[in-house]
Short mmCIF file of C-alpha atoms and ligand atoms in Angstrom, two decimals:
data_model
loop_
_atom_site.label_atom_id
_atom_site.label_comp_id
_atom_site.label_asym_id
_atom_site.label_seq_id
_atom_site.Cartn_x
_atom_site.Cartn_y
_atom_site.Cartn_z
CA MET A 17 6.51 -28.95 73.64
CA THR A 18 9.08 -27.72 75.90
CA GLY A 19 10.43 -29.95 78.68
CA MET A 20 10.42 -33.19 75.56
CA GLY A 21 14.46 -34.43 75.07
CA ILE A 22 14.66 -36.49 72.06
CA GLU A 23 12.98 -40.40 72.31
CA PHE A 24 16.21 -42.95 71.82
CA ALA A 25 14.81 -46.32 71.19
CA GLU A 26 14.85 -49.11 74.10
CA ARG A 27 18.38 -50.17 73.51
CA THR A 28 20.18 -46.94 73.99
CA ARG A 29 18.62 -46.77 77.15
CA ARG A 30 20.29 -50.39 78.06
CA ILE A 31 24.20 -49.88 76.31
CA PRO A 32 26.29 -48.99 79.54
CA VAL A 33 28.39 -46.21 79.17
CA TYR A 34 31.88 -47.28 78.23
CA PRO A 35 34.46 -46.49 81.30
CA VAL A 36 36.66 -44.06 79.45
CA ALA A 37 40.15 -43.59 81.21
CA ALA A 38 40.46 -39.66 82.55
CA GLY A 39 43.46 -37.40 83.16
CA TYR A 40 43.87 -37.10 79.65
CA ASP A 41 44.09 -33.12 80.80
CA LEU A 42 46.09 -33.64 83.90
CA GLY A 43 49.29 -32.64 81.26
CA ASP A 44 52.44 -34.92 80.45
CA ASP A 45 53.62 -35.46 84.14
CA VAL A 46 51.03 -37.70 84.54
CA ALA A 47 52.27 -41.89 85.21
CA MET A 48 49.11 -43.24 82.28
CA LEU A 49 48.31 -46.70 83.52
CA ALA A 50 44.52 -46.85 83.11
CA SER A 51 44.79 -48.65 79.73
CA ASN A 52 46.98 -50.71 79.01
CA GLU A 53 48.25 -49.11 76.42
CA ALA A 54 52.40 -49.64 75.48
CA PRO A 55 54.33 -47.03 77.02
CA PHE A 56 56.41 -47.24 73.69
CA GLY A 57 55.84 -44.96 70.98
CA PRO A 58 56.03 -46.00 67.24
CA SER A 59 59.38 -46.89 65.73
CA PRO A 60 60.51 -43.88 63.11
CA GLU A 61 59.72 -45.90 59.82
CA VAL A 62 56.16 -47.09 61.51
CA LEU A 63 56.01 -43.08 61.30
CA ALA A 64 57.38 -42.61 58.16
CA ALA A 65 54.81 -45.23 56.55
CA VAL A 66 51.78 -43.18 58.22
CA SER A 67 53.45 -40.07 56.76
CA ARG A 68 53.20 -41.06 52.83
CA ALA A 69 49.65 -42.43 53.32
CA VAL A 70 48.73 -39.16 54.63
CA ALA A 71 50.42 -37.62 52.30
CA GLY A 72 47.35 -39.03 49.76
CA ALA A 73 44.75 -38.80 52.11
CA ASN A 74 42.53 -37.05 49.44
CA ARG A 75 41.32 -40.61 48.35
CA TYR A 76 40.03 -43.10 50.84
CA PRO A 77 41.51 -45.83 51.89
CA ASP A 78 41.92 -49.21 49.87
CA PRO A 79 38.46 -51.34 51.49
CA SER A 80 39.89 -53.98 50.66
CA TYR A 81 42.67 -53.72 52.93
CA SER A 82 44.73 -55.52 50.81
CA ASN A 83 48.34 -55.17 51.75
CA LEU A 84 47.22 -55.25 55.46
CA ARG A 85 45.74 -58.78 55.09
CA ARG A 86 48.05 -60.27 52.91
CA ALA A 87 50.69 -59.18 55.95
CA LEU A 88 48.83 -61.57 58.31
CA ALA A 89 47.67 -63.74 56.39
CA GLU A 90 51.88 -64.60 55.48
CA ARG A 91 52.37 -64.31 58.94
CA HIS A 92 50.27 -66.20 60.86
CA ASP A 93 49.74 -68.84 57.66
CA ILE A 94 45.62 -68.43 57.18
CA PRO A 95 44.43 -67.55 54.20
CA ALA A 96 43.26 -63.17 53.54
CA SER A 97 39.92 -64.30 53.14
CA ARG A 98 39.80 -65.13 56.52
CA ILE A 99 41.06 -62.27 58.16
CA ALA A 100 38.74 -59.38 59.47
CA LEU A 101 39.57 -56.45 60.50
CA GLY A 102 38.39 -53.37 62.33
CA ASN A 103 38.88 -49.88 63.55
CA GLY A 104 39.97 -51.46 66.43
CA SER A 105 39.00 -54.98 68.23
CA ALA A 106 36.50 -53.85 70.01
CA ASP A 107 35.03 -52.33 66.44
CA ILE A 108 35.03 -56.24 65.47
CA LEU A 109 33.06 -57.40 68.88
CA ILE A 110 30.59 -55.27 68.46
CA ALA A 111 29.62 -55.57 65.13
CA ALA A 112 29.99 -59.38 65.90
CA GLY A 113 27.43 -59.08 68.16
CA GLU A 114 25.40 -57.03 65.86
CA ALA A 115 25.44 -60.17 63.01
CA LEU A 116 25.17 -63.06 66.00
CA LEU A 117 22.75 -61.60 68.18
CA GLU A 118 19.48 -60.81 68.79
CA PRO A 119 16.45 -60.96 71.11
CA GLY A 120 15.92 -65.00 72.42
CA ALA A 121 19.57 -65.16 71.90
CA GLU A 122 22.23 -65.63 74.23
CA LEU A 123 26.01 -65.16 75.24
CA VAL A 124 28.33 -67.03 77.37
CA TYR A 125 31.14 -64.82 78.83
CA ALA A 126 33.13 -64.37 82.35
CA TRP A 127 32.52 -62.04 84.50
CA PRO A 128 34.48 -59.84 85.44
CA SER A 129 36.12 -59.44 81.77
CA PHE A 130 36.76 -56.76 79.42
CA SER A 131 33.73 -54.40 79.72
CA VAL A 132 32.85 -54.11 75.79
CA TYR A 133 31.21 -57.95 75.83
CA GLU A 134 28.83 -55.88 78.02
CA HIS A 135 27.65 -53.82 75.07
CA LEU A 136 26.90 -57.08 73.15
CA PRO A 137 23.71 -58.54 75.03
CA ALA A 138 22.32 -54.59 75.83
CA ALA A 139 22.52 -53.34 72.23
CA SER A 140 21.15 -56.82 70.94
CA GLY A 141 18.07 -57.56 72.95
CA ALA A 142 20.24 -60.85 73.70
CA ARG A 143 20.35 -62.84 76.84
CA ALA A 144 23.95 -62.77 78.80
CA ILE A 145 24.73 -65.41 80.34
CA ARG A 146 27.97 -63.89 82.83
CA VAL A 147 29.80 -66.68 84.87
CA PRO A 148 31.80 -65.84 87.66
CA LEU A 149 35.68 -66.16 87.56
CA ASP A 150 36.85 -68.78 89.84
CA ALA A 151 38.86 -67.96 93.00
CA ASP A 152 42.50 -67.32 91.04
CA MET A 153 40.11 -64.19 89.41
CA CYS A 154 40.63 -66.99 85.92
CA HIS A 155 37.57 -68.13 83.85
CA ASP A 156 35.69 -71.66 84.70
CA LEU A 157 35.70 -72.28 81.18
CA ASP A 158 33.84 -75.87 82.70
CA ALA A 159 30.97 -73.82 83.92
CA MET A 160 30.59 -71.75 80.71
CA ALA A 161 30.62 -74.49 78.78
CA ALA A 162 27.52 -75.94 81.22
CA GLU A 163 26.19 -72.41 80.57
CA VAL A 164 25.24 -73.62 76.18
CA THR A 165 21.93 -73.95 75.11
CA VAL A 166 19.84 -74.10 72.36
CA SER A 167 20.02 -70.62 72.19
CA THR A 168 23.76 -69.74 72.96
CA ARG A 169 24.72 -67.79 69.63
CA LEU A 170 28.45 -67.02 70.83
CA VAL A 171 30.96 -67.95 74.13
CA LEU A 172 33.60 -64.99 74.51
CA ILE A 173 36.61 -66.22 76.18
CA CYS A 174 39.31 -63.48 77.13
CA ASN A 175 42.82 -64.55 76.79
CA PRO A 176 44.53 -62.80 79.29
CA ASN A 177 41.83 -61.21 80.57
CA ASN A 178 40.76 -58.50 81.47
CA PRO A 179 41.20 -56.72 83.94
CA THR A 180 42.48 -59.90 86.19
CA SER A 181 45.34 -60.41 83.92
CA THR A 182 45.15 -63.82 84.30
CA ALA A 183 46.10 -66.41 81.47
CA LEU A 184 44.58 -69.93 80.27
CA GLU A 185 46.35 -72.90 79.06
CA LEU A 186 45.35 -73.52 75.16
CA ASP A 187 44.46 -77.83 76.15
CA GLY A 188 41.59 -75.58 78.28
CA VAL A 189 40.39 -73.58 75.76
CA ARG A 190 40.43 -76.76 73.13
CA ALA A 191 38.55 -79.00 75.47
CA LEU A 192 35.69 -75.86 75.31
CA LEU A 193 36.12 -76.43 72.04
CA GLN A 194 34.83 -79.96 71.63
CA ARG A 195 31.55 -79.39 74.15
CA VAL A 196 30.60 -76.31 71.82
CA PRO A 197 28.48 -76.95 69.63
CA ARG A 198 29.68 -75.51 65.51
CA HIS A 199 26.98 -73.50 65.26
CA VAL A 200 27.83 -71.78 67.79
CA CYS A 201 30.51 -68.67 67.35
CA VAL A 202 33.45 -68.50 70.04
CA ILE A 203 35.24 -65.47 70.54
CA LEU A 204 38.22 -66.41 71.59
CA ASP A 205 39.59 -62.73 72.76
CA GLU A 206 43.27 -62.47 72.50
CA ALA A 207 44.35 -58.78 72.94
CA TYR A 208 47.04 -59.15 75.29
CA CYS A 209 48.30 -62.60 74.15
CA GLU A 210 51.87 -61.26 73.44
CA PHE A 211 52.66 -61.22 77.58
CA SER A 212 51.49 -64.06 78.46
CA LEU A 213 54.21 -67.24 78.83
CA THR A 214 50.75 -69.21 80.09
CA ALA A 215 49.09 -69.08 77.14
CA GLY A 216 53.00 -69.57 75.30
CA ASP A 217 53.62 -68.66 71.77
CA PRO A 218 51.35 -66.63 70.02
CA GLN A 219 50.90 -69.01 66.74
CA ALA A 220 49.75 -72.00 68.81
CA SER A 221 46.49 -70.71 69.16
CA VAL A 222 46.23 -70.18 65.37
CA GLU A 223 46.27 -74.16 65.12
CA LEU A 224 43.06 -74.27 66.70
CA LEU A 225 41.57 -72.30 63.32
CA ARG A 226 42.18 -76.12 61.41
CA HIS A 227 39.55 -78.05 63.57
CA TRP A 228 37.54 -75.48 64.42
CA PRO A 229 36.23 -73.46 61.74
CA ASN A 230 33.65 -71.43 64.36
CA LEU A 231 36.42 -70.55 65.88
CA VAL A 232 37.36 -66.85 65.72
CA ILE A 233 40.33 -65.39 67.05
CA LEU A 234 40.54 -61.48 67.92
CA ARG A 235 44.54 -59.18 68.03
CA THR A 236 44.93 -55.37 68.42
CA PHE A 237 47.74 -53.56 66.76
CA SER A 238 46.62 -51.19 70.05
CA LYS A 239 48.79 -52.99 72.89
CA VAL A 240 52.52 -54.79 72.27
CA TYR A 241 52.66 -52.83 68.81
CA GLY A 242 51.79 -49.41 70.63
CA LEU A 243 49.17 -47.96 67.67
CA ALA A 244 46.27 -47.51 70.48
CA GLY A 245 45.99 -44.01 68.91
CA LEU A 246 45.88 -45.05 65.73
CA ARG A 247 43.13 -48.46 66.01
CA VAL A 248 43.47 -51.08 63.81
CA GLY A 249 42.34 -54.69 65.20
CA TYR A 250 41.58 -58.04 63.44
CA GLY A 251 40.42 -61.50 63.52
CA LEU A 252 41.79 -64.59 62.55
CA CYS A 253 38.69 -66.88 61.37
CA GLY A 254 38.10 -70.47 61.10
CA SER A 255 35.69 -69.78 57.97
CA GLU A 256 35.13 -67.67 55.96
CA GLU A 257 31.32 -67.37 57.05
CA PHE A 258 32.88 -64.43 60.08
CA ARG A 259 34.62 -61.81 58.04
CA THR A 260 31.70 -61.49 55.64
CA ALA A 261 29.11 -61.32 58.17
CA VAL A 262 30.90 -58.10 60.42
CA GLU A 263 31.06 -56.87 56.97
CA GLN A 264 28.14 -56.71 56.17
CA VAL A 265 26.47 -55.18 58.92
CA ARG A 266 29.48 -51.50 59.31
CA GLN A 267 30.20 -48.94 56.38
CA PRO A 268 32.95 -49.91 54.02
CA PHE A 269 35.92 -47.77 55.51
CA TYR A 270 36.85 -48.74 58.52
CA VAL A 271 40.44 -49.23 59.11
CA ASN A 272 41.79 -45.48 57.91
CA ALA A 273 44.87 -45.48 55.46
CA ALA A 274 47.34 -44.55 58.28
CA ALA A 275 46.19 -46.63 59.74
CA GLN A 276 46.31 -49.56 57.50
CA ALA A 277 49.82 -48.51 57.09
CA ALA A 278 51.03 -48.43 60.53
CA ALA A 279 49.77 -51.76 61.07
CA VAL A 280 51.84 -53.30 57.82
CA GLU A 281 54.77 -51.98 58.38
CA ALA A 282 55.02 -53.00 62.44
CA LEU A 283 54.31 -56.37 61.55
CA ARG A 284 57.76 -55.95 59.79
CA HIS A 285 59.60 -55.41 63.10
CA GLN A 286 59.09 -58.60 65.32
CA ASP A 287 61.87 -58.30 66.96
CA GLU A 288 60.94 -54.47 68.25
CA VAL A 289 57.64 -56.70 69.97
CA GLU A 290 60.33 -58.96 71.13
CA ARG A 291 62.15 -56.55 72.89
CA ARG A 292 58.79 -54.83 74.28
CA VAL A 293 57.08 -57.84 76.03
CA ALA A 294 61.08 -58.83 77.21
CA ALA A 295 60.87 -54.85 78.91
CA THR A 296 56.86 -55.47 80.20
CA VAL A 297 57.53 -58.86 81.38
CA ALA A 298 60.13 -57.93 83.28
CA ALA A 299 59.11 -54.40 84.82
CA ARG A 300 56.17 -56.62 85.61
CA ILE A 301 57.52 -58.91 87.94
CA GLY A 302 59.19 -56.12 89.50
CA MET A 303 55.77 -54.58 89.97
CA VAL A 304 54.46 -57.60 91.56
CA ASP A 305 56.57 -58.20 93.51
CA ALA A 306 56.53 -54.65 95.54
CA VAL A 307 52.85 -54.77 95.63
CA ARG A 308 52.89 -58.53 97.52
CA SER A 309 55.26 -57.05 99.44
CA PHE A 310 52.97 -54.48 101.08
CA GLY A 311 50.99 -57.61 102.06
CA LEU A 312 48.20 -57.36 99.18
CA TRP A 313 47.12 -59.57 96.69
CA VAL A 314 47.80 -59.49 93.34
CA ALA A 315 47.07 -62.13 90.11
CA GLN A 316 49.15 -64.11 88.19
CA SER A 317 50.02 -61.65 85.65
CA ASP A 318 50.08 -62.82 82.08
CA ALA A 319 49.45 -59.49 80.12
CA ASN A 320 50.35 -55.82 80.52
CA PHE A 321 48.84 -55.09 83.88
CA ILE A 322 48.81 -56.28 86.69
CA TRP A 323 44.81 -57.05 88.85
CA LEU A 324 45.21 -56.21 93.14
CA HIS A 325 43.14 -56.21 95.94
CA LEU A 326 42.84 -54.15 98.84
CA ASP A 327 41.22 -56.46 101.34
CA ASP A 328 44.36 -57.40 103.01
CA ALA A 329 44.52 -53.80 103.82
CA VAL A 330 41.74 -52.33 104.45
CA ASP A 331 41.72 -53.00 108.28
CA GLY A 332 43.98 -51.35 108.98
CA TRP A 333 42.93 -48.83 106.97
CA THR A 334 39.56 -48.78 108.64
CA ALA A 335 41.23 -48.42 112.02
CA ARG A 336 42.80 -44.97 110.38
CA GLN A 337 39.93 -43.51 110.32
CA GLU A 338 37.68 -40.91 111.67
CA ARG A 339 34.52 -42.36 110.78
CA ALA A 340 32.55 -45.65 111.15
CA PHE A 341 31.53 -48.19 107.96
CA ASP A 342 28.05 -50.10 107.88
CA ASP A 343 29.52 -52.98 106.45
CA CYS A 344 33.10 -54.68 105.27
CA ASP A 345 31.71 -53.69 102.09
CA THR A 346 31.38 -50.42 101.94
CA ALA A 347 34.49 -49.58 104.12
CA LEU A 348 35.90 -51.95 101.12
CA ALA A 349 34.44 -49.36 98.68
CA ALA A 350 34.97 -46.44 100.12
CA PHE A 351 39.25 -47.56 100.76
CA GLU A 352 39.41 -48.09 97.13
CA ARG A 353 37.81 -44.84 96.26
CA ASP A 354 40.91 -43.32 98.24
CA VAL A 355 43.84 -45.13 97.13
CA ILE A 356 42.38 -44.10 93.27
CA ASP A 357 42.10 -40.30 94.50
CA GLY A 358 45.44 -40.63 96.09
CA LEU A 359 47.44 -42.25 93.61
CA ARG A 360 45.30 -39.49 91.15
CA GLU A 361 46.72 -36.68 94.07
CA ARG A 362 50.23 -38.17 93.07
CA GLY A 363 49.94 -38.20 89.28
CA VAL A 364 48.97 -42.01 88.47
CA LEU A 365 46.50 -42.59 87.09
CA VAL A 366 45.28 -46.84 87.27
CA ARG A 367 41.25 -48.02 86.81
CA ALA A 368 39.59 -48.60 89.73
CA GLY A 369 38.19 -52.41 90.58
CA ALA A 370 34.15 -50.63 90.85
CA ALA A 371 34.35 -49.49 87.54
CA LEU A 372 34.92 -53.10 85.88
CA GLY A 373 33.24 -55.60 88.32
CA ARG A 374 35.09 -55.69 91.57
CA ALA A 375 35.69 -53.02 94.20
CA GLY A 376 38.41 -52.75 96.52
CA ALA A 377 40.40 -53.67 93.34
CA MET A 378 42.09 -52.07 90.84
CA ARG A 379 43.60 -52.90 87.11
CA VAL A 380 47.33 -51.15 87.13
CA THR A 381 49.61 -50.74 83.63
CA VAL A 382 52.53 -51.81 83.38
CA GLY A 383 54.06 -48.46 81.80
CA THR A 384 57.97 -47.48 81.46
CA GLU A 385 60.54 -48.80 84.91
CA ALA A 386 59.83 -45.15 85.99
CA GLU A 387 56.19 -45.29 86.34
CA CYS A 388 56.18 -48.83 87.99
CA GLU A 389 58.13 -47.10 90.71
CA ARG A 390 56.51 -44.25 90.78
CA PHE A 391 52.94 -46.35 91.34
CA THR A 392 54.49 -48.79 93.70
CA ALA A 393 56.00 -46.16 95.15
CA ALA A 394 52.74 -43.64 95.96
CA LEU A 395 50.61 -47.31 97.00
CA ARG A 396 53.07 -47.88 99.43
CA ASP A 397 52.59 -44.35 100.83
CA LEU A 398 48.77 -44.89 100.45
CA ILE A 399 48.64 -48.29 102.24
CA ALA A 400 50.88 -47.19 105.46
CA ALA A 401 49.72 -43.82 105.63
C1 PLP B 30 40.58 -58.12 76.08
C2 PLP B 30 40.27 -56.84 75.17
N1 PLP B 30 39.46 -57.14 73.65
C3 PLP B 30 39.97 -55.91 72.55
C4 PLP B 30 39.55 -54.46 73.72
C5 PLP B 30 39.88 -53.74 71.87
O1 PLP B 30 41.21 -52.96 71.97
P1 PLP B 30 41.20 -52.35 70.21
O2 PLP B 30 39.91 -51.85 70.40
O3 PLP B 30 42.02 -51.53 70.73
O4 PLP B 30 41.98 -53.42 69.66
C6 PLP B 30 40.68 -54.43 74.40
C7 PLP B 30 41.16 -52.56 74.63
O5 PLP B 30 41.10 -52.55 76.20
C8 PLP B 30 40.93 -55.51 75.57
O6 PLP B 30 41.25 -55.18 77.41
#
């Protein structure tokens, strides 16, 4: 029959399309501040390890990931059998959804939070309970704990939270864990933990695994380790069962050989991690100060990105427009689009808040010092224009 497309499963229609960053076609002279990557390339040692691995690419990668598991086990002092791996930590999140959720089940997460969380209820038919962030754009852990019911299978906590950059102290997380029954999986997504002064030492949360077998701490090599293009994430698990379940629902070779080798080598260079964190935190302070000096509200950032609200500049912008707006929300959304477009014209790519659950906001990655200055100069022009 003509005019009929392929008939897909109902769930495929429900799954939101991941809001990918644009601008990969804009050439080199662009400040890529839209995806929270590291501005630093892999070290020569990591490049050498990758090229050794690629030389043996006729073989499948090690399906037991023994070197990487061993390196992570040593680093975090937990048994290798309790380390789940993935093609990025997003791969583990999606596998967790598949392993844990089904129609009738519920999962609880804050909103706005990491956009991939939305995939889990859509793909599984489980019910999402989205708990609004508080006025400071932080997780409201009390409200989240209050949403746990007999149907809850999964609670997701994003610390620091993407896209709002705010972090929770570990005591709050501990108190939530105390209120969640032991058969409910809690994923603590710590993709940005190295940058957090509030959350503190990245090893501190790992101690929680000794008390909560239902806890999974999710980490990634895509941020501070600068390996986003190779895709490696891992989950430190309170018990082995989570790891075996997420392995069951995936293909056997989910982390390629180059990525495994790069991650093992990158772990050996913690001095480099510390150097990157220091450079990022210094650039972040400058960026936040500059944006605040333009009269805009900026969330307390504990990550390698910042989150700002345009609300306090919308009246000035509206007064300069030659059109009228029906209401504040429409004006704010139009202002956001105008700023995002203006930044792009000036070679700065950032994430629009509208795509992340809050119109009139923006998420901006902390890049190199020059990139941050390029962003703040462009924003100043656009706010004052
Ligand atoms: C909070 C959070 N978790 C997980 C991820 C996934 O990262 P990856 O799949 O690259 O490990 C991201 C990426 O942006 C993130 O922001």
